[in-house]
């Protein structure tokens, strides 16, 4: 006889495990199905371990430039690749074990296997096609396996995987995805990165700081194409100053593999084809949702351009079936998945005043050097919508704290509705802007106007003062520039 639950979540990534915890908190009998590793791609192969790698690169950068801070270090400072990778993997293991603990603490059953929707309110869990990646941390006691399970509500949180271009498929040796890029056995001397979105540019930044000769190929006119063009331009100058080679409006049309290198045929903006040879290549051309073989067709669950179609609360067109996170469409961000999870579960539980997802208020962060962060409309999008706008800018070079830190290259840009004073968007490039952006996110959620921000006291000396100065500049009132 099938075991029955109130909620079953398929996938334990940042969306899935948060959905399971919130459901359990609300008194719903809950289980989560996982085929590979608790905490999903984010904690095991994405957000967290990549930040560990980038932190090691940051420390190396400072250690190799001690004179900028009046410090003398005798002898060469060199990276220990094995130790760097081991530190990153150890942090992933810690996060993985932490989610296992949270499942146990919240009395969420963990079902190991491959889940498939068979009919409304029912899933069948079969054998895993992948080995469990559960490093060190013991499995929660409340674990189950193959069988049939039923639930009033089934939430699909199966995430996404790297997208591959025909003829340029990653092979794990010469052409990498982020999986191989995170744990190289040896440091390549040269690297070609195809795609300059968050994943591509973060790895480009890491490997360049490690001393690798890095070339980036991007099909769009700017690096990090989703960002404001002006901010992308500032970032590109810094990347090139660090020694990166960047080709915009260019595409890899063909790849030839050697014994220990790849040669990419790159069609440039002018139509000419240039051959670029590198030891390794990273394919970072986006991700695709894991929608195959989970029974969507059997239930008639609608998809749209490769993603499960949902409303603002995670509902699909099939009653009792929901989707959250990457599998439900862009932006492909862990914090978007987490927020969707809470919205979805609270709506299921019938809580009052549950607000649908507002994608314009989802911040985006890229942890390259310099960092890039944003929320809301870019200047181009605001103009395309026919908005009359005011734009403010403030450079880090005019900020005392940034100068003291030796991080004076960056800027903050704010966009306001000229008629109402509504903050439409905020865009930043520079040191620690991924920590600063949340100030503008809160402001937008509170429907803060330029007047509210001007009346807010920012502490001195902090980089956050650039935020207020940017607001002031939009109205011709900047005080320090």
PDB file of C-alpha atoms in Angstrom, residues 9 13-20 22-23 26 155-159 307-316 322-349 354-359 362:
ATOM      1  CA  UNK A   9       8.885  17.518  -3.211  1.00  0.00           C
ATOM      2  CA  UNK A  13      18.135  21.733  -4.187  1.00  0.00           C
ATOM      3  CA  UNK A  14      17.671  25.230  -2.709  1.00  0.00           C
ATOM      4  CA  UNK A  15      14.056  25.305  -3.880  1.00  0.00           C
ATOM      5  CA  UNK A  16      13.217  21.736  -2.959  1.00  0.00           C
ATOM      6  CA  UNK A  17      14.649  21.514   0.530  1.00  0.00           C
ATOM      7  CA  UNK A  18      13.264  24.933   1.493  1.00  0.00           C
ATOM      8  CA  UNK A  19       9.816  23.868   0.256  1.00  0.00           C
ATOM      9  CA  UNK A  20      10.050  20.710   2.351  1.00  0.00           C
ATOM     10  CA  UNK A  22       8.398  25.236   5.133  1.00  0.00           C
ATOM     11  CA  UNK A  23       5.747  22.565   4.544  1.00  0.00           C
ATOM     12  CA  UNK A  26       3.197  24.396   8.667  1.00  0.00           C
ATOM     13  CA  UNK A 155       6.136  20.021  -6.042  1.00  0.00           C
ATOM     14  CA  UNK A 156       8.622  19.535  -8.885  1.00  0.00           C
ATOM     15  CA  UNK A 157      12.022  21.056  -8.085  1.00  0.00           C
ATOM     16  CA  UNK A 158      14.289  19.041 -10.366  1.00  0.00           C
ATOM     17  CA  UNK A 159      16.544  21.943 -11.330  1.00  0.00           C
ATOM     18  CA  UNK A 307      10.433  24.897 -18.746  1.00  0.00           C
ATOM     19  CA  UNK A 308       7.361  23.918 -16.731  1.00  0.00           C
ATOM     20  CA  UNK A 309       4.713  26.624 -17.080  1.00  0.00           C
ATOM     21  CA  UNK A 310       3.479  28.020 -13.742  1.00  0.00           C
ATOM     22  CA  UNK A 311       1.565  30.964 -12.340  1.00  0.00           C
ATOM     23  CA  UNK A 312       2.908  33.372  -9.708  1.00  0.00           C
ATOM     24  CA  UNK A 313       2.378  30.782  -6.974  1.00  0.00           C
ATOM     25  CA  UNK A 314       4.075  27.801  -8.606  1.00  0.00           C
ATOM     26  CA  UNK A 315       0.855  26.157  -9.807  1.00  0.00           C
ATOM     27  CA  UNK A 316       0.912  24.222 -13.066  1.00  0.00           C
ATOM     28  CA  UNK A 322       3.505  22.573  -8.798  1.00  0.00           C
ATOM     29  CA  UNK A 323       6.981  23.580  -9.996  1.00  0.00           C
ATOM     30  CA  UNK A 324       9.637  25.882  -8.528  1.00  0.00           C
ATOM     31  CA  UNK A 325      13.226  26.917  -9.192  1.00  0.00           C
ATOM     32  CA  UNK A 326      15.229  26.430 -12.382  1.00  0.00           C
ATOM     33  CA  UNK A 327      12.808  23.862 -13.797  1.00  0.00           C
ATOM     34  CA  UNK A 328      10.115  26.576 -13.747  1.00  0.00           C
ATOM     35  CA  UNK A 329      12.125  29.094 -15.773  1.00  0.00           C
ATOM     36  CA  UNK A 330      14.461  32.054 -15.428  1.00  0.00           C
ATOM     37  CA  UNK A 331      16.042  33.750 -13.688  1.00  0.00           C
ATOM     38  CA  UNK A 332      18.046  30.653 -12.775  1.00  0.00           C
ATOM     39  CA  UNK A 333      18.973  31.731  -9.271  1.00  0.00           C
ATOM     40  CA  UNK A 334      19.002  29.864  -5.968  1.00  0.00           C
ATOM     41  CA  UNK A 335      17.357  32.703  -4.055  1.00  0.00           C
ATOM     42  CA  UNK A 336      14.566  32.867  -6.625  1.00  0.00           C
ATOM     43  CA  UNK A 337      13.994  29.133  -6.088  1.00  0.00           C
ATOM     44  CA  UNK A 338      13.937  29.539  -2.305  1.00  0.00           C
ATOM     45  CA  UNK A 339      11.415  32.376  -2.439  1.00  0.00           C
ATOM     46  CA  UNK A 340       9.247  30.497  -4.921  1.00  0.00           C
ATOM     47  CA  UNK A 341       9.320  27.528  -2.552  1.00  0.00           C
ATOM     48  CA  UNK A 342       7.958  29.558   0.349  1.00  0.00           C
ATOM     49  CA  UNK A 343       5.287  31.222  -1.803  1.00  0.00           C
ATOM     50  CA  UNK A 344       4.189  27.880  -3.237  1.00  0.00           C
ATOM     51  CA  UNK A 345       3.947  26.070   0.108  1.00  0.00           C
ATOM     52  CA  UNK A 346       2.245  28.916   1.927  1.00  0.00           C
ATOM     53  CA  UNK A 347      -0.356  29.097  -0.838  1.00  0.00           C
ATOM     54  CA  UNK A 348      -0.882  25.326  -0.549  1.00  0.00           C
ATOM     55  CA  UNK A 349      -1.337  25.705   3.215  1.00  0.00           C
ATOM     56  CA  UNK A 354       0.636  35.323   0.096  1.00  0.00           C
ATOM     57  CA  UNK A 355       2.122  37.529  -2.616  1.00  0.00           C
ATOM     58  CA  UNK A 356       2.981  36.136  -6.063  1.00  0.00           C
ATOM     59  CA  UNK A 357       6.559  36.240  -7.288  1.00  0.00           C
ATOM     60  CA  UNK A 358       7.656  39.625  -8.640  1.00  0.00           C
ATOM     61  CA  UNK A 359      10.640  38.875 -10.853  1.00  0.00           C
ATOM     62  CA  UNK A 362      14.894  39.541  -7.724  1.00  0.00           C
TER      63      UNK A 362
END
